[in-house]
Amino acid sequence: MILDLIQATALLLALSLLQGLCIRFFELKPRLAEIASGLIFGSVCIVGMMIPINLAPGVIVDGRSVVLSMAGLFGGPLTGVIAGVVAGAYRLSLGGDGMVVGITAIALGVGLGLAYRFVWTRAWITRTPLSLFAFGALVHSLSIVIIGLVPGQSIEKVFASLGLPYLLIMGVATAVLGFLLQDLEDRQRNERTLRERKARLRAIAGAVPDILFVLDENGRYQEVMTHDEGLLYREAGKLLGRRLHDVLPEPVSTRLVGAIREAIQSGNPVTVEYALETPKGQRIFEGRIQAIEGDGQPRTVVFIAQDVTHRATLEQERRIAAIAFESQQGMMVTDADTRILRVNKAFTEVTGYRAEEVIGQPSSILASGRHGPGFYRDMWVQLAAKDLWEGEIWNRRRNGEVYPERLSISAVRDDSGRITHYVGSFTDITLRKANEEEIHALAFYDQLTGLPNRRLLTDRLHHALAHSNRDGSRGALMFIDLDDFKDINDLLGHQAGDTLLARAAGRLRLSVRETDTVARFGGDEFVVLLEQLPSDELAAAATAERLAEALLATLGAPYLIGDQHKVCTASIGIAMFCDHEQTVDELMQSADLSMYESKRQGKNRIRFFDPVMQRTVSERIQLENDLREALSQGQFELHYQAQCDADGRIDGVEALARWHHPARGLVSPGLFIPIAERCGLMPALGRELLAMACTQLGHWRNDPRFAALRLSVNLSASQLYAPDFVTETRDLLARTGCPPDHLVLELTESMLVDDMEAAVQTMATLRDLGIRFSIDDFGTGYSSLAYLQRLPLDELKIDRSFVQDLPDNASSLAIVRSIVALARSLGLRLIAEGVEEPHQVHALQKEGCSSFQGYRFHRPMAVADFEDRVRRDATPCRV
């Protein structure tokens, strides 16, 4: 029997451990936990009743009282009642003579357990193992008494059968089961307390705007708490178990690991500041590290990182402000009554006042007296409205010198909006003012003559037209160009030319009224603007004409340049204006055109603008627009005029530009070339014509009838002096397959004197490629053996003006004879242009010229007609 009791008790104790699993499973649902515990305790009672100790038929002895009393004691009323109902129902189903007694014992166990719980909760009794043992002995003593009430049994008999072993075993079982349940309850309470503390700690950590790390001495993350993961270098979940060196960049990680080990070794808190690039941008942190006491290895620390970016920024701004206050800009701080409280070193350097001399003084100590009350009134109105005033002001230094400064005043207000201080910062702009005046002079005045330049003239002309439009007054614009100035400039040098221009400007300035404007328009061109002329049209024109005649006289007087007297006359064009008849541009063009008309009529004269000129101007402007369109639409082509000997055998050809205007038809080069030069289209036009010529030579190289042909192309100054002309030409030759030794570039003498050194360098480079050079219209410009010897030339072309008068004009014949001799001495090929009559051919042959170009032999023709002509002659072109 004793062994049966031990077996049943052990089984009951093992099954009762299910209670711990139940409580853990339903930890967050206490009501369900009580119900489930009741079912477990009841089920354990059923199992106990399945392996009973049978004292007599229907009399069953088992450990149910242990389980049920513990269910009431540890589970509470709901658990105890459910366990009792389950056990009672099963016992009722077993029946037998002891059924009533068994159910009574069940009720007794539950009731005694609840009673024990009641007195325990009021601290009248404890739940120590001894108390539990005594409680178990009491419960089962009463059980023996109840069992003794079963018919056929007696208390003495039951006690004799069970006796002391029953009480001891059941008492021990009660104590052990109670101890286990109490341990389970204590553990769960401790875990719950631990969870609550941890939750409380996390809540505290979440409420504090700092980041909390727990790390070991090697910098390995063990715990991370933060209210804002945007401040972490990595997400919190990706940090645990990793080391600082694996996560943070250098040198931050090394600094932090060093600080951790210092905190562990010293036992004292360690503070470290560092910066990191976080998802929220660059942040600055202050870390406080404290070692955690413990015997475990490795040692750990608590690392609290505080985001001090704002504080660091404020501190940095404070330092910057302190440095700024001592910057090179003068600064002063005043109170609300503008009494000076503080000044910096730059203030003393600019004003000459030491700090002790001005502190306590009103800021008006610096006033210059140049500004009236209205100036300061406007200043204070703006300060009151915007808390800021900026502008230029004249102040006075300690030595009395008045100087300009750029001043900025800011008002400082307290929380209530009341102004407490003013902060003024200023810069001495004396030098800047001087620079501005110099810049103004550079922008609006000609540096050589001191006269207004084109920009200032245009501005004054706008004002003059506006004034004329308002009051109907009359005015005049004179365009003046010095005649043959280029020859003087080229012969005597640029310095002499500058001297002449300066003296001419002085003569003009002295010849006009103070109300009139004399400007240098550019080069050797001057403009005089006359205002407030007589209201009568004829009288106004007469006044302008008298002044123009006086200007011709004064400009035409000899100039002493060095030790030479030189005469340089002028041509003047006059455009009258009144009301709003013309715009500024139209007026300038009218005067300009009038001046060119005076030159055309023989120079040193005056020409007024008339409607015919207006039409010419309009046509020229229209041509400029058409010319731009022609370039974009490819309306240009080349015609070819052969160069040949006296028998008509072709040995060269010149490419001549032709423009097929859609409305005008064929436009003469003499008309569109000057326009292209004036409006800046010559570089583009020259590039296009040269490309067409090189393409044609590339085609001819494969045809024996044209392969030996030299092709001459006129070159403009804008092309020759372009910085990329050599590179563009080299690329063009490669692209078109043009043989460079068959390409002749024609230059004029006037192009070469502009910049001889640059011309020689460019021509020499192109000559190395095989390209040949020719001087066109030779003898009409500034001819010099000096430059002819330096230039890599291949041929000279006698200008048509010398050929036309042959042989009757002795001067022309002498010039031709000299050119032929010069070409022969230099080994240059010689071509005569404009040959139209047989007697011209004979005269040229007699002087030694054997190559001709002109209508006497060939007219310019389209490429197809030229090629047909060569094929029809059936004679290959000779070299």
Coordinates of N, CA, C and O in Angstrom, one line a residue, residues 289-440:
I289 N 30.0 57.5 -21.0 CA 30.2 56.0 -20.9 C 30.5 55.7 -19.4 O 31.3 56.3 -18.8
Q290 N 29.8 54.7 -18.9 CA 29.9 54.3 -17.5 C 30.0 52.7 -17.5 O 29.1 52.1 -18.1
A291 N 31.0 52.2 -16.8 CA 31.1 50.8 -16.7 C 30.1 50.2 -15.8 O 29.6 50.8 -14.8
I292 N 29.6 49.0 -16.2 CA 28.5 48.3 -15.4 C 29.3 47.3 -14.4 O 30.1 46.5 -14.9
E293 N 29.0 47.4 -13.1 CA 29.6 46.5 -12.2 C 29.2 45.1 -12.4 O 28.0 44.8 -12.7
G294 N 30.1 44.2 -12.3 CA 29.8 42.7 -12.4 C 31.0 41.9 -12.6 O 32.1 42.5 -12.8
D295 N 30.9 40.6 -12.3 CA 32.0 39.7 -12.4 C 32.1 39.0 -13.7 O 33.1 38.3 -14.0
G296 N 31.1 39.2 -14.6 CA 31.2 38.5 -15.8 C 32.2 39.1 -16.8 O 32.7 40.2 -16.6
Q297 N 32.6 38.3 -17.7 CA 33.6 38.7 -18.7 C 33.0 38.4 -20.1 O 32.3 37.4 -20.3
P298 N 33.1 39.3 -21.1 CA 33.8 40.6 -20.9 C 32.9 41.6 -20.2 O 31.7 41.5 -20.1
R299 N 33.6 42.6 -19.7 CA 32.9 43.7 -18.9 C 32.1 44.5 -19.9 O 32.3 44.5 -21.1
T300 N 31.0 45.1 -19.4 CA 30.1 45.9 -20.3 C 30.0 47.3 -19.7 O 30.4 47.6 -18.6
V301 N 29.5 48.2 -20.6 CA 29.4 49.6 -20.3 C 28.0 50.1 -20.8 O 27.4 49.5 -21.7
V302 N 27.5 51.1 -20.1 CA 26.3 51.8 -20.6 C 26.8 53.1 -21.3 O 27.6 53.8 -20.8
F303 N 26.4 53.3 -22.6 CA 26.9 54.4 -23.4 C 25.6 55.2 -23.7 O 24.8 54.8 -24.5
I304 N 25.6 56.4 -23.2 CA 24.4 57.3 -23.5 C 24.9 58.4 -24.4 O 25.8 59.2 -24.1
A305 N 24.4 58.4 -25.6 CA 24.8 59.4 -26.7 C 23.7 60.5 -26.8 O 22.5 60.1 -27.0
Q306 N 24.1 61.7 -26.6 CA 23.1 62.8 -26.7 C 23.4 63.6 -28.0 O 24.6 63.9 -28.3
D307 N 22.4 63.9 -28.7 CA 22.5 64.7 -29.9 C 22.7 66.2 -29.5 O 21.8 66.8 -29.0
V308 N 23.9 66.7 -29.7 CA 24.2 68.0 -29.3 C 24.5 68.9 -30.5 O 25.2 69.9 -30.4
T309 N 23.9 68.5 -31.7 CA 24.2 69.3 -32.9 C 23.7 70.7 -32.8 O 24.5 71.6 -33.1
H310 N 22.6 70.9 -32.2 CA 22.1 72.3 -32.1 C 23.0 73.1 -31.1 O 23.3 74.2 -31.4
R311 N 23.3 72.5 -30.0 CA 24.2 73.2 -29.1 C 25.6 73.5 -29.7 O 26.1 74.6 -29.6
A312 N 26.1 72.5 -30.5 CA 27.4 72.7 -31.1 C 27.3 73.8 -32.2 O 28.2 74.6 -32.3
T313 N 26.2 73.7 -32.9 CA 26.0 74.8 -33.9 C 25.9 76.2 -33.3 O 26.5 77.1 -33.8
L314 N 25.2 76.2 -32.2 CA 25.1 77.5 -31.5 C 26.4 78.0 -31.0 O 26.8 79.2 -31.1
E315 N 27.2 77.0 -30.5 CA 28.5 77.4 -30.0 C 29.4 77.8 -31.1 O 30.2 78.8 -31.0
Q316 N 29.3 77.1 -32.3 CA 30.1 77.5 -33.4 C 29.7 78.9 -33.9 O 30.5 79.7 -34.3
E317 N 28.3 79.1 -34.0 CA 27.9 80.4 -34.4 C 28.3 81.5 -33.4 O 28.6 82.6 -33.9
R318 N 28.4 81.2 -32.1 CA 28.9 82.1 -31.2 C 30.3 82.5 -31.4 O 30.7 83.7 -31.4
R319 N 31.1 81.4 -31.7 CA 32.5 81.7 -32.0 C 32.7 82.5 -33.3 O 33.5 83.4 -33.4
I320 N 31.8 82.1 -34.3 CA 31.9 82.8 -35.6 C 31.5 84.3 -35.4 O 32.1 85.2 -35.9
A321 N 30.5 84.5 -34.6 CA 30.0 85.8 -34.3 C 31.1 86.6 -33.6 O 31.4 87.8 -33.9
A322 N 31.8 85.9 -32.7 CA 32.9 86.6 -32.0 C 34.1 87.0 -33.0 O 34.6 88.1 -32.9
I323 N 34.3 86.0 -33.9 CA 35.4 86.3 -34.9 C 34.9 87.4 -35.8 O 35.7 88.3 -36.2
A324 N 33.6 87.3 -36.2 CA 33.1 88.3 -37.2 C 33.1 89.7 -36.6 O 33.4 90.7 -37.3
F325 N 32.9 89.8 -35.3 CA 32.9 91.1 -34.6 C 34.3 91.7 -34.7 O 34.4 92.9 -34.7
E326 N 35.3 90.8 -34.7 CA 36.6 91.3 -34.8 C 37.2 91.2 -36.2 O 38.3 91.0 -36.4
S327 N 36.2 91.2 -37.2 CA 36.7 91.1 -38.6 C 37.2 92.4 -39.1 O 37.3 93.4 -38.3
Q328 N 37.5 92.5 -40.4 CA 38.0 93.7 -41.0 C 36.9 94.7 -41.2 O 37.2 95.8 -41.6
Q329 N 35.6 94.3 -41.0 CA 34.5 95.2 -41.1 C 34.3 96.0 -39.8 O 34.3 95.3 -38.7
G330 N 34.2 97.3 -39.8 CA 34.0 98.1 -38.6 C 32.6 97.7 -38.0 O 31.6 97.6 -38.8
M331 N 32.5 97.6 -36.7 CA 31.3 97.3 -36.1 C 31.2 98.0 -34.8 O 32.1 98.3 -34.1
M332 N 29.9 98.4 -34.5 CA 29.6 99.0 -33.2 C 28.2 98.6 -32.7 O 27.3 98.3 -33.5
V333 N 28.1 98.5 -31.4 CA 26.8 98.2 -30.8 C 26.4 99.3 -29.9 O 27.2 99.9 -29.1
T334 N 25.1 99.8 -30.1 CA 24.6 100.9 -29.3 C 23.4 100.4 -28.5 O 22.8 99.4 -28.8
D335 N 23.0 101.2 -27.5 CA 21.8 101.0 -26.8 C 20.6 101.5 -27.6 O 20.8 102.1 -28.7
A336 N 19.4 101.5 -27.1 CA 18.2 101.9 -27.8 C 18.3 103.4 -28.1 O 17.6 103.9 -29.0
D337 N 19.1 104.2 -27.3 CA 19.2 105.6 -27.5 C 20.4 106.0 -28.4 O 20.9 107.1 -28.4
T338 N 21.0 104.9 -29.0 CA 22.1 105.1 -29.9 C 23.4 105.5 -29.3 O 24.3 106.1 -29.9
R339 N 23.5 105.3 -27.9 CA 24.8 105.5 -27.3 C 25.7 104.3 -27.5 O 25.3 103.2 -27.3
I340 N 26.9 104.5 -27.9 CA 27.9 103.5 -28.2 C 28.2 102.6 -27.0 O 28.7 103.2 -26.0
L341 N 28.1 101.3 -27.1 CA 28.4 100.4 -26.0 C 29.7 99.6 -26.3 O 30.4 99.3 -25.4
R342 N 29.9 99.3 -27.5 CA 31.0 98.4 -27.9 C 31.4 98.7 -29.3 O 30.6 98.9 -30.2
V343 N 32.7 98.7 -29.6 CA 33.3 98.8 -30.9 C 34.4 97.7 -31.1 O 34.9 97.2 -30.1
N344 N 34.7 97.4 -32.4 CA 35.8 96.5 -32.6 C 37.0 97.2 -33.1 O 37.1 98.4 -33.3
K345 N 38.0 96.4 -33.3 CA 39.3 96.9 -33.8 C 39.2 97.6 -35.1 O 39.8 98.7 -35.3
A346 N 38.5 97.0 -36.0 CA 38.3 97.6 -37.4 C 37.7 99.0 -37.3 O 37.9 99.9 -38.1
F347 N 36.8 99.2 -36.3 CA 36.1 100.5 -36.1 C 37.2 101.6 -35.8 O 37.2 102.7 -36.4
T348 N 38.2 101.2 -35.0 CA 39.2 102.1 -34.6 C 40.1 102.4 -35.9 O 40.5 103.6 -36.1
E349 N 40.4 101.4 -36.6 CA 41.3 101.5 -37.8 C 40.6 102.4 -38.9 O 41.3 103.2 -39.5
V350 N 39.3 102.3 -39.0 CA 38.6 103.1 -40.0 C 38.4 104.5 -39.6 O 38.6 105.5 -40.3
T351 N 37.9 104.7 -38.3 CA 37.5 106.0 -37.9 C 38.6 106.8 -37.2 O 38.5 108.0 -37.1
G352 N 39.6 106.1 -36.7 CA 40.6 106.7 -35.9 C 40.3 106.9 -34.4 O 41.2 107.3 -33.6
Y353 N 39.1 106.6 -34.0 CA 38.7 106.7 -32.6 C 39.0 105.4 -31.8 O 38.7 104.3 -32.3
R354 N 39.6 105.6 -30.7 CA 39.9 104.4 -29.8 C 38.5 104.1 -29.1 O 37.7 105.0 -28.9
A355 N 38.4 102.9 -28.6 CA 37.2 102.4 -27.9 C 36.8 103.3 -26.8 O 35.7 103.7 -26.6
E356 N 37.8 103.7 -25.9 CA 37.5 104.5 -24.7 C 37.0 105.9 -25.1 O 36.4 106.6 -24.3
E357 N 37.3 106.3 -26.3 CA 36.9 107.7 -26.7 C 35.5 107.8 -27.1 O 34.9 108.8 -27.1
V358 N 34.9 106.6 -27.6 CA 33.6 106.7 -28.1 C 32.5 106.0 -27.3 O 31.3 106.2 -27.4
I359 N 33.0 105.0 -26.4 CA 32.0 104.3 -25.6 C 31.3 105.3 -24.7 O 31.9 106.1 -24.0
G360 N 30.0 105.3 -24.7 CA 29.1 106.2 -23.9 C 28.7 107.4 -24.7 O 27.9 108.2 -24.3
Q361 N 29.4 107.6 -25.9 CA 29.1 108.8 -26.7 C 27.9 108.4 -27.7 O 27.8 107.3 -28.1
P362 N 27.1 109.4 -28.2 CA 26.1 109.1 -29.2 C 26.8 108.8 -30.5 O 27.9 109.3 -30.8
S363 N 26.1 108.0 -31.3 CA 26.7 107.6 -32.6 C 26.8 108.8 -33.5 O 27.6 108.7 -34.5
S364 N 26.1 109.9 -33.2 CA 26.2 111.1 -34.1 C 27.6 111.7 -34.0 O 27.9 112.7 -34.8
I365 N 28.5 111.2 -33.1 CA 29.8 111.7 -33.1 C 30.6 111.5 -34.4 O 31.5 112.2 -34.7
L366 N 30.0 110.5 -35.2 CA 30.7 110.2 -36.5 C 30.1 111.0 -37.7 O 30.5 110.9 -38.8
A367 N 29.0 111.8 -37.4 CA 28.3 112.4 -38.5 C 29.2 113.4 -39.3 O 30.0 114.1 -38.7
S368 N 29.0 113.5 -40.6 CA 29.9 114.3 -41.4 C 29.2 115.7 -41.7 O 30.0 116.6 -42.1
G369 N 27.9 115.8 -41.5 CA 27.3 117.0 -41.8 C 26.8 117.2 -43.3 O 26.2 118.2 -43.7
R370 N 27.1 116.1 -44.1 CA 26.7 116.2 -45.5 C 25.3 115.8 -45.7 O 24.7 116.0 -46.8
H371 N 24.6 115.1 -44.7 CA 23.3 114.7 -44.9 C 22.3 115.6 -44.1 O 22.6 115.9 -42.9
G372 N 21.2 115.9 -44.7 CA 20.2 116.7 -44.1 C 19.3 115.9 -43.2 O 19.4 114.7 -43.2
P373 N 18.4 116.6 -42.5 CA 17.5 115.9 -41.6 C 16.6 114.8 -42.3 O 16.3 113.8 -41.7
G374 N 16.3 115.1 -43.6 CA 15.4 114.2 -44.3 C 16.1 112.8 -44.5 O 15.4 111.8 -44.4
F375 N 17.4 112.8 -44.7 CA 18.1 111.6 -44.9 C 18.0 110.7 -43.6 O 17.7 109.5 -43.7
Y376 N 18.2 111.3 -42.4 CA 18.2 110.5 -41.2 C 16.8 110.2 -40.8 O 16.5 109.1 -40.3
R377 N 15.8 111.0 -41.2 CA 14.4 110.7 -40.9 C 14.0 109.4 -41.7 O 13.3 108.5 -41.1
D378 N 14.3 109.4 -42.9 CA 14.0 108.2 -43.8 C 14.7 107.0 -43.2 O 14.1 105.9 -43.2
M379 N 15.9 107.1 -42.7 CA 16.7 106.0 -42.2 C 15.9 105.4 -41.0 O 15.7 104.2 -40.9
W380 N 15.5 106.3 -40.0 CA 14.8 105.8 -38.8 C 13.4 105.2 -39.1 O 13.0 104.3 -38.5
V381 N 12.8 105.8 -40.1 CA 11.5 105.2 -40.5 C 11.6 103.8 -41.1 O 10.9 102.9 -40.7
Q382 N 12.7 103.6 -41.9 CA 12.9 102.2 -42.4 C 13.3 101.3 -41.3 O 12.9 100.1 -41.3
L383 N 14.2 101.8 -40.4 CA 14.6 100.9 -39.2 C 13.4 100.5 -38.4 O 13.3 99.3 -38.0
A384 N 12.5 101.4 -38.2 CA 11.3 101.1 -37.3 C 10.4 100.1 -38.0 O 9.8 99.2 -37.4
A385 N 10.4 100.2 -39.4 CA 9.5 99.3 -40.1 C 10.0 97.9 -40.4 O 9.4 96.9 -40.3
K386 N 11.3 97.9 -40.7 CA 12.0 96.6 -41.1 C 13.1 96.1 -40.2 O 13.6 95.0 -40.5
D387 N 13.4 96.9 -39.2 CA 14.5 96.5 -38.3 C 15.8 96.5 -39.0 O 16.8 95.8 -38.5
L388 N 15.9 97.1 -40.2 CA 17.2 97.0 -40.9 C 17.2 98.2 -41.8 O 16.2 98.7 -42.4
W389 N 18.4 98.8 -41.9 CA 18.7 99.9 -42.9 C 20.1 99.6 -43.5 O 21.0 99.3 -42.8
E390 N 20.1 99.7 -44.8 CA 21.4 99.5 -45.5 C 21.5 100.7 -46.5 O 20.6 101.0 -47.2
G391 N 22.7 101.1 -46.7 CA 23.0 102.2 -47.7 C 24.4 102.8 -47.5 O 25.2 102.4 -46.7
E392 N 24.6 103.8 -48.4 CA 25.9 104.5 -48.4 C 25.7 105.8 -47.6 O 24.7 106.4 -47.7
I393 N 26.7 106.1 -46.8 CA 26.6 107.3 -46.0 C 28.0 107.9 -45.9 O 29.0 107.2 -46.0
W394 N 28.0 109.3 -45.7 CA 29.3 110.0 -45.5 C 29.5 110.2 -44.0 O 28.6 110.7 -43.4
N395 N 30.6 109.7 -43.4 CA 30.9 109.9 -42.0 C 32.3 110.6 -41.9 O 33.0 110.8 -42.9
R396 N 32.6 111.0 -40.7 CA 33.8 111.8 -40.4 C 34.8 111.0 -39.5 O 34.3 110.5 -38.5
R397 N 36.0 111.0 -39.9 CA 37.0 110.3 -39.1 C 37.4 111.3 -37.9 O 37.1 112.4 -37.9
R398 N 38.2 110.7 -37.0 CA 38.7 111.5 -35.9 C 39.5 112.7 -36.3 O 39.5 113.8 -35.7
N399 N 40.2 112.6 -37.4 CA 41.1 113.7 -37.9 C 40.3 114.7 -38.7 O 40.9 115.6 -39.3
G400 N 39.0 114.5 -38.8 CA 38.1 115.5 -39.6 C 37.9 115.1 -41.0 O 37.1 115.7 -41.7
E401 N 38.6 114.1 -41.5 CA 38.4 113.7 -42.9 C 37.0 113.1 -43.1 O 36.6 112.2 -42.4
V402 N 36.3 113.5 -44.1 CA 35.0 112.9 -44.5 C 35.3 111.8 -45.5 O 36.0 112.0 -46.5
Y403 N 34.6 110.7 -45.3 CA 34.9 109.5 -46.2 C 33.5 108.8 -46.4 O 32.6 108.9 -45.6
P404 N 33.4 108.1 -47.5 CA 32.2 107.3 -47.7 C 32.3 105.9 -47.1 O 33.4 105.3 -47.1
E405 N 31.2 105.4 -46.6 CA 31.2 104.0 -46.1 C 29.8 103.4 -46.5 O 28.8 104.0 -46.7
R406 N 29.9 102.1 -46.5 CA 28.7 101.2 -46.7 C 28.2 100.8 -45.3 O 29.0 100.1 -44.7
L407 N 27.1 101.2 -44.9 CA 26.6 101.0 -43.5 C 25.4 100.1 -43.5 O 24.5 100.3 -44.3
S408 N 25.4 99.2 -42.6 CA 24.2 98.3 -42.3 C 23.8 98.4 -40.8 O 24.7 98.2 -40.0
I409 N 22.6 98.8 -40.5 CA 22.1 98.9 -39.1 C 21.0 97.9 -38.9 O 20.0 97.9 -39.7
S410 N 21.1 97.1 -37.9 CA 20.1 96.1 -37.5 C 19.6 96.4 -36.1 O 20.4 96.7 -35.2
A411 N 18.3 96.4 -36.0 CA 17.6 96.6 -34.6 C 17.5 95.3 -33.9 O 17.2 94.3 -34.5
V412 N 17.8 95.2 -32.6 CA 17.7 94.0 -31.8 C 16.5 94.3 -30.8 O 16.5 95.3 -30.1
R413 N 15.6 93.3 -30.8 CA 14.4 93.4 -30.0 C 14.4 92.3 -28.9 O 14.9 91.2 -29.2
D414 N 13.7 92.6 -27.8 CA 13.6 91.6 -26.7 C 12.3 90.8 -27.0 O 11.6 91.0 -28.0
D415 N 11.9 89.9 -26.1 CA 10.8 89.0 -26.3 C 9.5 89.8 -26.4 O 8.5 89.4 -27.0
S416 N 9.4 91.0 -25.8 CA 8.2 91.8 -25.8 C 8.2 92.7 -27.1 O 7.2 93.4 -27.3
G417 N 9.2 92.6 -27.9 CA 9.2 93.4 -29.2 C 9.8 94.8 -29.0 O 9.8 95.6 -29.9
R418 N 10.4 95.1 -27.8 CA 11.0 96.4 -27.6 C 12.4 96.4 -28.1 O 13.2 95.5 -27.8
I419 N 12.8 97.5 -28.8 CA 14.2 97.6 -29.2 C 15.1 97.8 -28.1 O 14.9 98.7 -27.3
T420 N 16.1 97.0 -28.0 CA 17.1 97.1 -26.9 C 18.5 97.6 -27.4 O 19.2 98.3 -26.6
H421 N 18.8 97.2 -28.6 CA 20.1 97.6 -29.1 C 20.0 97.8 -30.6 O 19.1 97.4 -31.3
Y422 N 21.1 98.5 -31.1 CA 21.3 98.6 -32.6 C 22.7 98.1 -32.8 O 23.7 98.4 -32.1
V423 N 22.9 97.3 -33.9 CA 24.2 96.8 -34.3 C 24.5 97.4 -35.7 O 23.7 97.2 -36.6
G424 N 25.6 98.1 -35.8 CA 26.0 98.7 -37.0 C 27.3 98.1 -37.5 O 28.2 97.9 -36.8
S425 N 27.3 97.8 -38.8 CA 28.5 97.3 -39.4 C 28.8 98.1 -40.7 O 27.9 98.4 -41.4
F426 N 30.0 98.5 -40.9 CA 30.3 99.4 -42.0 C 31.7 99.1 -42.6 O 32.6 98.5 -42.0
T427 N 31.8 99.5 -43.9 CA 33.1 99.3 -44.6 C 33.4 100.6 -45.3 O 32.6 101.3 -45.9
D428 N 34.7 101.0 -45.2 CA 35.2 102.2 -45.8 C 35.2 101.9 -47.3 O 35.9 101.0 -47.8
I429 N 34.5 102.6 -48.1 CA 34.4 102.4 -49.5 C 35.1 103.5 -50.3 O 34.8 103.7 -51.5
T430 N 36.0 104.2 -49.7 CA 36.8 105.2 -50.4 C 37.4 104.7 -51.7 O 37.3 105.2 -52.7
L431 N 38.1 103.5 -51.5 CA 38.8 102.9 -52.6 C 37.8 102.5 -53.7 O 38.0 102.6 -54.9
R432 N 36.7 101.9 -53.2 CA 35.7 101.4 -54.1 C 35.1 102.5 -54.9 O 34.9 102.4 -56.1
K433 N 34.9 103.6 -54.3 CA 34.3 104.8 -55.0 C 35.3 105.3 -56.1 O 34.9 105.6 -57.2
A434 N 36.6 105.3 -55.7 CA 37.6 105.7 -56.7 C 37.6 104.7 -57.9 O 37.7 105.1 -59.0
N435 N 37.5 103.4 -57.5 CA 37.5 102.4 -58.6 C 36.2 102.5 -59.4 O 36.3 102.3 -60.7
E436 N 35.1 102.8 -58.8 CA 33.9 103.0 -59.5 C 34.0 104.2 -60.5 O 33.5 104.1 -61.7
E437 N 34.6 105.2 -60.0 CA 34.8 106.4 -60.9 C 35.7 106.0 -62.1 O 35.5 106.4 -63.3
E438 N 36.7 105.2 -61.8 CA 37.6 104.7 -62.9 C 36.9 103.8 -63.8 O 37.1 103.9 -65.0
I439 N 36.1 102.9 -63.3 CA 35.3 102.0 -64.1 C 34.3 102.8 -64.9 O 34.1 102.5 -66.1
H440 N 33.7 103.8 -64.3 CA 32.8 104.6 -65.1 C 33.5 105.3 -66.3 O 33.0 105.4 -67.4

